[in-house]
CSV table of C-alpha atoms in Angstrom, one decimal:
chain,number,residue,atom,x,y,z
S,1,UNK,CA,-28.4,27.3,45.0
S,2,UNK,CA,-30.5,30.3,46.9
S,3,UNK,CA,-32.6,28.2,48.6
S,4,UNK,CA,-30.4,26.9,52.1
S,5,UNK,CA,-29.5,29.9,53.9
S,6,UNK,CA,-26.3,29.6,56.1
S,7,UNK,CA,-27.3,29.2,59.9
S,8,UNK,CA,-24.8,31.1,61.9
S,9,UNK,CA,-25.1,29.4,64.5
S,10,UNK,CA,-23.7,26.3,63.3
S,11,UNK,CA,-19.8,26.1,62.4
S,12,UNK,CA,-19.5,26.8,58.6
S,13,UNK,CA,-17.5,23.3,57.3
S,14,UNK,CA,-20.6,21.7,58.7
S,15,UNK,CA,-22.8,24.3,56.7
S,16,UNK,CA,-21.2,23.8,53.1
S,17,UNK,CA,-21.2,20.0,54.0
S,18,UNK,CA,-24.8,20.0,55.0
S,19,UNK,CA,-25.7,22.4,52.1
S,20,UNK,CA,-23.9,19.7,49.8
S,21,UNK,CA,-26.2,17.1,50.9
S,22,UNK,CA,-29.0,18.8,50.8
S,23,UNK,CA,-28.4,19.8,46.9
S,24,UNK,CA,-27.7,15.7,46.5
S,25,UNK,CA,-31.0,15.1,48.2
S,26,UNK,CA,-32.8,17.4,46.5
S,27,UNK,CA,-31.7,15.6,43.5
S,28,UNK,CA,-29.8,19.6,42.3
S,29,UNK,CA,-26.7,17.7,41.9
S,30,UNK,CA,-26.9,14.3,40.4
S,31,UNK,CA,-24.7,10.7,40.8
S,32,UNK,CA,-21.6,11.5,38.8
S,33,UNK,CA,-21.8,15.4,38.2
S,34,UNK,CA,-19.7,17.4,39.0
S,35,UNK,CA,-20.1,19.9,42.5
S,36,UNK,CA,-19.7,23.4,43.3
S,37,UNK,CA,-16.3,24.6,42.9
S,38,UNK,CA,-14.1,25.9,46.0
S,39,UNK,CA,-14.6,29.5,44.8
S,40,UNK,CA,-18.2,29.2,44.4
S,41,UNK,CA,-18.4,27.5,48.3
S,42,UNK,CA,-16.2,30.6,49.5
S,43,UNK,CA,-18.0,33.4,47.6
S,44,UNK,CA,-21.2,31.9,48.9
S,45,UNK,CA,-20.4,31.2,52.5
S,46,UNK,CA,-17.4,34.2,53.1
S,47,UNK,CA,-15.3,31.5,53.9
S,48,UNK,CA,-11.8,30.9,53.2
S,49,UNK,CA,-10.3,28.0,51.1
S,50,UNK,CA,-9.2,25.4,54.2
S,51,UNK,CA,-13.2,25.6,55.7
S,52,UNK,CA,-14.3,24.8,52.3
S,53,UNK,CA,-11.4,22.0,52.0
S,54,UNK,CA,-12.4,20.8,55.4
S,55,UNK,CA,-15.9,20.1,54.6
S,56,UNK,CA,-15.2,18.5,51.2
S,57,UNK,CA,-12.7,16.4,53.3
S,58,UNK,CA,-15.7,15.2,54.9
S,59,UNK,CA,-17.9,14.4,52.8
S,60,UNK,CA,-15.1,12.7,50.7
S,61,UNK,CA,-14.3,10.4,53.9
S,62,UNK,CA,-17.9,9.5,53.5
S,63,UNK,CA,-18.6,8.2,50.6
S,64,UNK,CA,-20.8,11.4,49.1
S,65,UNK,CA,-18.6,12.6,46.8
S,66,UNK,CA,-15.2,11.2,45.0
S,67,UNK,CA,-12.3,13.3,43.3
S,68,UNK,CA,-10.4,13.2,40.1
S,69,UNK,CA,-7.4,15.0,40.1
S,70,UNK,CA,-7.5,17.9,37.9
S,71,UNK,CA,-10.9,18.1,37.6
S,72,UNK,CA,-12.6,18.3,40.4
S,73,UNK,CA,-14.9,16.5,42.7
S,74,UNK,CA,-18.3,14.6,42.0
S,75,UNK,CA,-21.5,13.3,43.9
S,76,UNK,CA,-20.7,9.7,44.5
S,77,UNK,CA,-23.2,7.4,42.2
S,78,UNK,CA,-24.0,5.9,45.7
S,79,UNK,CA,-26.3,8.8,46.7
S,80,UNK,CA,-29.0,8.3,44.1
S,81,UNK,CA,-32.2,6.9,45.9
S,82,UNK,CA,-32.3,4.0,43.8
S,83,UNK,CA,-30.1,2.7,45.8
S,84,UNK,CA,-28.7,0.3,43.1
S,85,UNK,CA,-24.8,0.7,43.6
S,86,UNK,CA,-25.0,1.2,47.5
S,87,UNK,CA,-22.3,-0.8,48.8
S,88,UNK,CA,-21.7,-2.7,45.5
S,89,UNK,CA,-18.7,-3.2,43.6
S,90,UNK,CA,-19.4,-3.3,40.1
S,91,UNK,CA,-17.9,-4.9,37.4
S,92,UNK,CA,-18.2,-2.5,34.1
S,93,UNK,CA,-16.5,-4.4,31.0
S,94,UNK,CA,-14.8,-1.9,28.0
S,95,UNK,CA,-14.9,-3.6,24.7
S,96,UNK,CA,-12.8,-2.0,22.0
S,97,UNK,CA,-11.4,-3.5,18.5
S,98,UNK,CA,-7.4,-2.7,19.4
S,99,UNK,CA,-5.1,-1.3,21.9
S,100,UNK,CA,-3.0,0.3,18.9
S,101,UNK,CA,-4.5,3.5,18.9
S,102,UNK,CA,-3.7,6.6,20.9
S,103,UNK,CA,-7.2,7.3,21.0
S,104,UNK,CA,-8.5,4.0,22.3
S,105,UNK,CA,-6.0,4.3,25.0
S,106,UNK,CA,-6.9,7.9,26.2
S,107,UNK,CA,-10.2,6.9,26.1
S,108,UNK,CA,-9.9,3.8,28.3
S,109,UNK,CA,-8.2,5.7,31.1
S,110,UNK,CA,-10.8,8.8,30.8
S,111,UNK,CA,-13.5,5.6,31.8
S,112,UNK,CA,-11.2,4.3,34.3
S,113,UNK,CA,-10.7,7.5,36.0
S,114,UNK,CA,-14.2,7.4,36.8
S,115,UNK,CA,-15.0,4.0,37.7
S,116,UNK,CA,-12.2,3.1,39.5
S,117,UNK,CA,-12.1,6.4,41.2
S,118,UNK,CA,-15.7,4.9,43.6
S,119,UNK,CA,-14.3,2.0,43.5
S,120,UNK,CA,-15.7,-0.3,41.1
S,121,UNK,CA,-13.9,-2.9,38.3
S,122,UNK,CA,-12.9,-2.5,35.3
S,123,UNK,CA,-12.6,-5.4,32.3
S,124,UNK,CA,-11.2,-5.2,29.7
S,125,UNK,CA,-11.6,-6.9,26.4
S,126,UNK,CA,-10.3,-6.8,22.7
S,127,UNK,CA,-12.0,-7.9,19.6
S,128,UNK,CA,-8.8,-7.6,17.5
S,129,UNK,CA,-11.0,-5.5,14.8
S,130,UNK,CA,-13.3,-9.1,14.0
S,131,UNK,CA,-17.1,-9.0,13.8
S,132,UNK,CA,-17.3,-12.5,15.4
S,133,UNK,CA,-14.6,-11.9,17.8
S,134,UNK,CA,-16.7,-9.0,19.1
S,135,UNK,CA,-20.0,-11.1,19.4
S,136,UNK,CA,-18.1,-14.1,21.2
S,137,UNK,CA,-17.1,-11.4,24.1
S,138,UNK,CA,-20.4,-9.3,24.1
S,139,UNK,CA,-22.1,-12.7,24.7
S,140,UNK,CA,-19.4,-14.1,27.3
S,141,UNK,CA,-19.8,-10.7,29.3
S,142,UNK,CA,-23.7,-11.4,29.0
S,143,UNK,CA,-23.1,-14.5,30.4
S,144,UNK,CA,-20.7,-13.6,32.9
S,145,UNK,CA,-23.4,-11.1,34.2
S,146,UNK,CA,-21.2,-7.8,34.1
S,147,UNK,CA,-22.7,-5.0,35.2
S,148,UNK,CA,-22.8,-3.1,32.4
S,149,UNK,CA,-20.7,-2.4,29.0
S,150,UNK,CA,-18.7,0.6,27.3
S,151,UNK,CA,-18.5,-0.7,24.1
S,152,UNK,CA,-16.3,0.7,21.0
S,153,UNK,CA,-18.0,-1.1,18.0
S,154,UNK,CA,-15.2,-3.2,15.1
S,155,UNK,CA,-15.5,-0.8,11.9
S,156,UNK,CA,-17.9,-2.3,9.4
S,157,UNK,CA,-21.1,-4.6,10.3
S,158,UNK,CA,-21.6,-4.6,13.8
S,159,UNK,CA,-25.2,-5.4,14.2
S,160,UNK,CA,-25.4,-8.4,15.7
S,161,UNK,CA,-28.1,-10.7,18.1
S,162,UNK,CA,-26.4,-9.6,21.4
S,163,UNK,CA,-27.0,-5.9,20.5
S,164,UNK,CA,-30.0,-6.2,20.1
S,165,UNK,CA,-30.5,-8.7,23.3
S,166,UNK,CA,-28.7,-5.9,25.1
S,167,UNK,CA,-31.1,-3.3,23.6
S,168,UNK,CA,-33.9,-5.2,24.5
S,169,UNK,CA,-33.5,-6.3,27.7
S,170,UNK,CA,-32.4,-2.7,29.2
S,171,UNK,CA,-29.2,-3.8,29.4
S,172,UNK,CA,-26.7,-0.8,30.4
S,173,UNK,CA,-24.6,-0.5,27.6
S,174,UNK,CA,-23.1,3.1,26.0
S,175,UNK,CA,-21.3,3.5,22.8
S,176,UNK,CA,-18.0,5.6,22.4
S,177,UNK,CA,-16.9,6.7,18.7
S,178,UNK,CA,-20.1,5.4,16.4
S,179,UNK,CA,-23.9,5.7,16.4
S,180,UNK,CA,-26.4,3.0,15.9
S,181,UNK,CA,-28.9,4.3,13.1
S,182,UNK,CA,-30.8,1.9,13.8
S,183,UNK,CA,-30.6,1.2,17.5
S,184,UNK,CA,-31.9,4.2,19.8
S,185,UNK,CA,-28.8,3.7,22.7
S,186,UNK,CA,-26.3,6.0,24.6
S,187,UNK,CA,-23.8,7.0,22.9
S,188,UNK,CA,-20.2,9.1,23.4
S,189,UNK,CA,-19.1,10.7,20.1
S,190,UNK,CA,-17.2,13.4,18.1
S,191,UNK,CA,-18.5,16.2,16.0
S,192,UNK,CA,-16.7,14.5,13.5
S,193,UNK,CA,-18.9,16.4,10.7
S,194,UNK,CA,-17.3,19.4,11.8
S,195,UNK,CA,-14.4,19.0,12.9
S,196,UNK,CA,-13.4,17.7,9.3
S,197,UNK,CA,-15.3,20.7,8.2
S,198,UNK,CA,-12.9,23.2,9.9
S,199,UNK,CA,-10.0,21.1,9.2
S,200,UNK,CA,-10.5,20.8,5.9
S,201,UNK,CA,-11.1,24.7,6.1
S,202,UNK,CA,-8.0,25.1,7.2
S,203,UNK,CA,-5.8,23.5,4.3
S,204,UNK,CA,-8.5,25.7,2.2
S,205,UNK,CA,-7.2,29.0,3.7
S,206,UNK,CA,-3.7,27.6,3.0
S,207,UNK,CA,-4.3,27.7,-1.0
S,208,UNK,CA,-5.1,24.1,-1.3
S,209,UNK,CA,-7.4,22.9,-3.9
S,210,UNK,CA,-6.7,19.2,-4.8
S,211,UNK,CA,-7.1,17.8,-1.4
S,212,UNK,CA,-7.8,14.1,-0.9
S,213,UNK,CA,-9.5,12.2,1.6
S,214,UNK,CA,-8.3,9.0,2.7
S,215,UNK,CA,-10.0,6.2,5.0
S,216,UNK,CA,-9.5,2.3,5.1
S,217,UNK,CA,-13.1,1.0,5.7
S,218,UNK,CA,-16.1,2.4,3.7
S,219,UNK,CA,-18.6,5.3,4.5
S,220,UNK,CA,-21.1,2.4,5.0
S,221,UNK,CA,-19.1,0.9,7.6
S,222,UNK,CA,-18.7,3.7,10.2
S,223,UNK,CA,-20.8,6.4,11.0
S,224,UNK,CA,-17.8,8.7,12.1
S,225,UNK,CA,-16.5,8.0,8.5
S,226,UNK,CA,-19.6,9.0,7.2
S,227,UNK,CA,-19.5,12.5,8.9
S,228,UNK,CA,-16.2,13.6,8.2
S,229,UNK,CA,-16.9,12.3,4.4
S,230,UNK,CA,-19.9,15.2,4.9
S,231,UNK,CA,-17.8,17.5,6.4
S,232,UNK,CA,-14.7,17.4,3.7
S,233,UNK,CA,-17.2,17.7,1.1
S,234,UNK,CA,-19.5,20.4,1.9
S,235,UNK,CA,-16.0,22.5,2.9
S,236,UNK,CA,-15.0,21.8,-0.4
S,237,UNK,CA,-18.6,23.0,-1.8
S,238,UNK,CA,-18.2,26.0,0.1
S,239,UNK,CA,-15.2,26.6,-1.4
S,240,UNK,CA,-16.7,26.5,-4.8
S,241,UNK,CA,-14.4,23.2,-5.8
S,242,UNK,CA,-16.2,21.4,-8.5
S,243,UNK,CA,-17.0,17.6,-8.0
S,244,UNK,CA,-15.8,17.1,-4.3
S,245,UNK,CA,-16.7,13.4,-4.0
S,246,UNK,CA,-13.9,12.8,-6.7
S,247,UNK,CA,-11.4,13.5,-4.1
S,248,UNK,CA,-13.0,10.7,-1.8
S,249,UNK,CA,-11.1,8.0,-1.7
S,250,UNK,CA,-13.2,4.9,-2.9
S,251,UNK,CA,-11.4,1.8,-3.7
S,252,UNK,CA,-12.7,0.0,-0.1
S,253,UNK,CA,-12.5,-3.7,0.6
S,254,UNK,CA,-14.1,-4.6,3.6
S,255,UNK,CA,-11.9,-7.6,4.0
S,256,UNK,CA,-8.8,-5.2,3.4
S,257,UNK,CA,-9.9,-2.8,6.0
S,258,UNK,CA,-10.4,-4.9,8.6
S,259,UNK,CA,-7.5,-7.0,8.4
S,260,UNK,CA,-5.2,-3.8,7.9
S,261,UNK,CA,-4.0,-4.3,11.4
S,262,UNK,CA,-3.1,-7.7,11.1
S,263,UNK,CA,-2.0,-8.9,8.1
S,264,UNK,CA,1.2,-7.6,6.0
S,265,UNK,CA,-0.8,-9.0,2.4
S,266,UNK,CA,-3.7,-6.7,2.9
S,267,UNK,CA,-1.5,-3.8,4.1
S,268,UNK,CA,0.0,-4.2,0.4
S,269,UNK,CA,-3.2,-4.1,-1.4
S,270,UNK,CA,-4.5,-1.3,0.3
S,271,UNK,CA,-1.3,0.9,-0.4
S,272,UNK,CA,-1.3,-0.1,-3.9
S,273,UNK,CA,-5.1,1.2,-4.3
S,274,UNK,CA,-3.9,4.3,-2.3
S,275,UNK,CA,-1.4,4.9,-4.9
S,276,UNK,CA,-3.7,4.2,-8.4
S,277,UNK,CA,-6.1,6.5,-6.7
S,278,UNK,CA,-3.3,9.3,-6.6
S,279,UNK,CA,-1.8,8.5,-10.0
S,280,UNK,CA,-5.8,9.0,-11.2
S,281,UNK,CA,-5.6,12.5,-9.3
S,282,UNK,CA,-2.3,14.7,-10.9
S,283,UNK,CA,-1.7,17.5,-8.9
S,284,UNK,CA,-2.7,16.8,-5.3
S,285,UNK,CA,-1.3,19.2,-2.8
S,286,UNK,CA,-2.9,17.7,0.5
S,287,UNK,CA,-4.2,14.8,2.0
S,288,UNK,CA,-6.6,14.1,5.0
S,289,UNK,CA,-6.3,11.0,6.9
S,290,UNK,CA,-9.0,9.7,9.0
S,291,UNK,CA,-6.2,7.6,11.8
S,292,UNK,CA,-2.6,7.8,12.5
S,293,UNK,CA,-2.1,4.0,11.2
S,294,UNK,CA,-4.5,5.8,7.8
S,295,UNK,CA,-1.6,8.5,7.4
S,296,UNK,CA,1.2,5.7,7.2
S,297,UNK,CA,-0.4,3.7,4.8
S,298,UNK,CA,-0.7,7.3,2.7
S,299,UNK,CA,2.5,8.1,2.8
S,300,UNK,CA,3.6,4.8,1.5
S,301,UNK,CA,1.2,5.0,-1.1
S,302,UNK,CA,2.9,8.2,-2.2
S,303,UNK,CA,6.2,7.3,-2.3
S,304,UNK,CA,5.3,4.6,-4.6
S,305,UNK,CA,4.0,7.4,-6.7
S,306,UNK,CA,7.1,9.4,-6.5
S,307,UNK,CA,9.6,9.4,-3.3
S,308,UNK,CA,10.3,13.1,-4.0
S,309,UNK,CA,6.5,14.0,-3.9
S,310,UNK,CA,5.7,12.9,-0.6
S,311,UNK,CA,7.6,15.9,0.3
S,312,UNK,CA,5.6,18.4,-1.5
S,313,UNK,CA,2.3,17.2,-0.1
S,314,UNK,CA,0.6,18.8,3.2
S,315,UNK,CA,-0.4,15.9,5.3
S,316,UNK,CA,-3.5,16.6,7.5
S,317,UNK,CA,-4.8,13.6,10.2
S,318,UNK,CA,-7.3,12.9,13.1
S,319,UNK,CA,-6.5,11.7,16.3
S,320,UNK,CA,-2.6,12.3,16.2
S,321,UNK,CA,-0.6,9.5,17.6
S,322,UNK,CA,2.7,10.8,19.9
S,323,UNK,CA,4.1,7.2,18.7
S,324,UNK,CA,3.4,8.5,14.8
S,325,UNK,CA,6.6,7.7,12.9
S,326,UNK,CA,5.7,10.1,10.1
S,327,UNK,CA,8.9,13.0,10.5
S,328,UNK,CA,6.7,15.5,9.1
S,329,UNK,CA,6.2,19.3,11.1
S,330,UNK,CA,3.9,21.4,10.6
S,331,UNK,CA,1.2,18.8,10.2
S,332,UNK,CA,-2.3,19.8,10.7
S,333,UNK,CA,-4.7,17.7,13.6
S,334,UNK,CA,-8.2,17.4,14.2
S,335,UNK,CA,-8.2,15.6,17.3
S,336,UNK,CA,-10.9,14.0,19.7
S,337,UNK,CA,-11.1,14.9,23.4
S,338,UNK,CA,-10.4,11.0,24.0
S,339,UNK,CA,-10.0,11.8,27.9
S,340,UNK,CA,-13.4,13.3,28.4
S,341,UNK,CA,-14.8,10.7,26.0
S,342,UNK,CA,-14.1,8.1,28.4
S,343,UNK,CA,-15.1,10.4,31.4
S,344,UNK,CA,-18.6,10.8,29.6
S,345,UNK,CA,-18.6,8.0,28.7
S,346,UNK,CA,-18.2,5.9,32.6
S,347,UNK,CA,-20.5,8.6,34.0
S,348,UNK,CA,-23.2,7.6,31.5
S,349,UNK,CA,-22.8,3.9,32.3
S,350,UNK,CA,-23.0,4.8,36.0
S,351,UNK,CA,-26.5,6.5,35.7
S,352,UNK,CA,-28.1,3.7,33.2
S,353,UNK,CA,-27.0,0.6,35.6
S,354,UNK,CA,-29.4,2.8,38.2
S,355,UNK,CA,-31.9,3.9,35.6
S,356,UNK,CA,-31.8,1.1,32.7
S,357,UNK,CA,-34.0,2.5,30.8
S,358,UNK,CA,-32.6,6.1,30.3
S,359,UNK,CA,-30.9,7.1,27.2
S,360,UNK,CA,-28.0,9.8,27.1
S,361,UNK,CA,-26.5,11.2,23.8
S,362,UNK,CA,-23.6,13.3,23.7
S,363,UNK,CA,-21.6,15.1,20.8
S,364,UNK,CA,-18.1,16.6,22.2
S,365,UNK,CA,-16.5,19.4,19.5
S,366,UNK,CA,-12.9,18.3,18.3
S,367,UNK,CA,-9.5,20.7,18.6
S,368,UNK,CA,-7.9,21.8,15.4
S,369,UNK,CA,-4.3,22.9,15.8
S,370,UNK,CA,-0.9,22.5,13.9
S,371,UNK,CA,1.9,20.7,15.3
């Protein structure tokens, strides 16, 4: 940022908006990152906060940079030389399993923030948790020639031949919530390894010692669900707790998992596992639940143990859901930063459709706090 002196002679709105430019051209500030705060304009230029405002007005009215309330303002994606998005609307498709979850929906407006924001479209499409579902849509939006895809995978097999056609082909396309292991793509994820690490930590410090972990699809299934697995278990290990896997919920169906959501039958044969699982286990103080919809199903399997013991249990969860009719305080949460998923998550998207064959992997850390 040393190298543009201010020239004096020129008024100093045009000098910060010139300056701006000239780190966009320069390619110092990139499509879709994020420019030099007010402050940092003022300290540099000794100018007060309406010349900075005035030049950023500017360059806003011209399509160089875009803002997003509360956060600040960005270099527009149509600066970068490729020139691919200059004067294009583009239409960028989101593909999730459900719009049940608190999550899903934070993360959907942290992607429309951005795309919407420079004026592009977004689609949106639900695979109602089914593995076919999801490659119907993937190949309709093929088809349909979308720009590009944000794409939350169905829990469970998601491999399929328009993944790999996408993969391929260069097709832009990021991930939010899983990894491919055996796809080298973008990707938007948790530390979900840690933050169940801390988490479980937490009910630790608070005297716990039979703590269960509960999820609905198999660690096979999801790679998130694989890392908070890890992370539960080597807190337990460090806590010098003998046999941690044994307080892994294991009684998956893949059939039950996925049709959770859906279907009242399975609902019922999953809580009844939930509950012989518990019965197997005398003398669990806590439980941590990978979802919101994962807690309730918990619960119920714990009042079918005992109505009284639900009570006595601490109940611990990711990803709390305001709409969560569990009336249960204090309950510990690991949550994701859904929001700036979905921010990351557009932003990445942006670059790739310019640059198809770059790859961008990003881990975000999790909050832990007690509500």
């Amino acid at each position: 940022m040393d190298t543009h002196s201010p020239n004096k002679r020129m008024p100093l709105y045009i000098q910060i908006k010139d300056f701006i430019i000239a780190e966009i051209e320069e390619g110092k500030l990139k499509p879709n990152e994020m420019i030099y705060s007010g402050q940092v304009l003022q300290d540099r230029f000794k100018v007060s906060k309406i010349t900075t405002e005035k030049a950023l007005q500017i360059l806003l009215e011209e399509g160089v940079i875009y803002r997003i309330p509360g956060k600040g303002s960005f270099v527009s994606g149509k600066q970068a030389k490729s020139q691919v998005l200059e004067n294009k609307k583009l239409n960028i498709a989101f593909v999730c399993p459900n719009l049940k979850s608190h999550h899903i929906m934070n993360i959907i407006l942290g992607v429309e923030e951005i795309i919407c924001s420079q004026g592009h479209n977004l689609l949106l499409r639900v695979t109602q948790g089914s593995f076919s579902k999801q490659k119907e849509i993937l190949h309709e939006l093929l088809e349909q020639k979308v720009d590009g895809i944000v794409f939350y995978p169905v829990e469970g097999k998601f491999y399929d031949d328009e993944i790999f056609r996408m993969k391929l082909t260069h097709f832009p396309f990021v991930l939010v919530d899983k990894m491919f292991d055996r796809i080298d793509t973008s990707y938007v994820v948790s530390n979900n390894e840690e933050g169940s690490y801390l988490g479980t930590q937490e009910l630790i410090k608070k005297g716990h010692r039979k703590i269960a972990f509960f999820s609905q699809y198999a660690p096979a299934s999801s790679s998130s669900i694989r890392s908070r697995i890890r992370g539960f278990v080597r807190a337990l290990q460090d806590a010098g707790i003998e046999d941690p896997y044994h307080w892994v919920f294991d009684s998956f169906d893949e059939e039950v998992g996925v049709h959770l959501t859906y279907d009242e039958e399975h609902r019922e044969k999953f809580i009844k596992r939930i509950r012989d699982f518990i019965q197997a286990r005398p003398g669990i103080t806590a439980v941590l639940a990978v979802s919101p919809g994962n807690l309730s199903y918990v619960v119920r399997g714990l009042r079918k143990v005992d109505a009284e013991f639900v009570k006595e249990v601490e109940l611990a969860i990711f990803d709390i859901d305001e709409y969560l009719d569990i009336s249960r305080t204090p309950m510990l949460c690991i949550n994701q930063l859904s929001r700036q998923i979905g921010n990351e998550a557009a932003r990445i998207i942006l670059n790739q459709i310019e640059n198809p064959q770059s790859i961008e992997k990003l881990m975000l850390d999790m909050e832990i706090k007690t509500i």
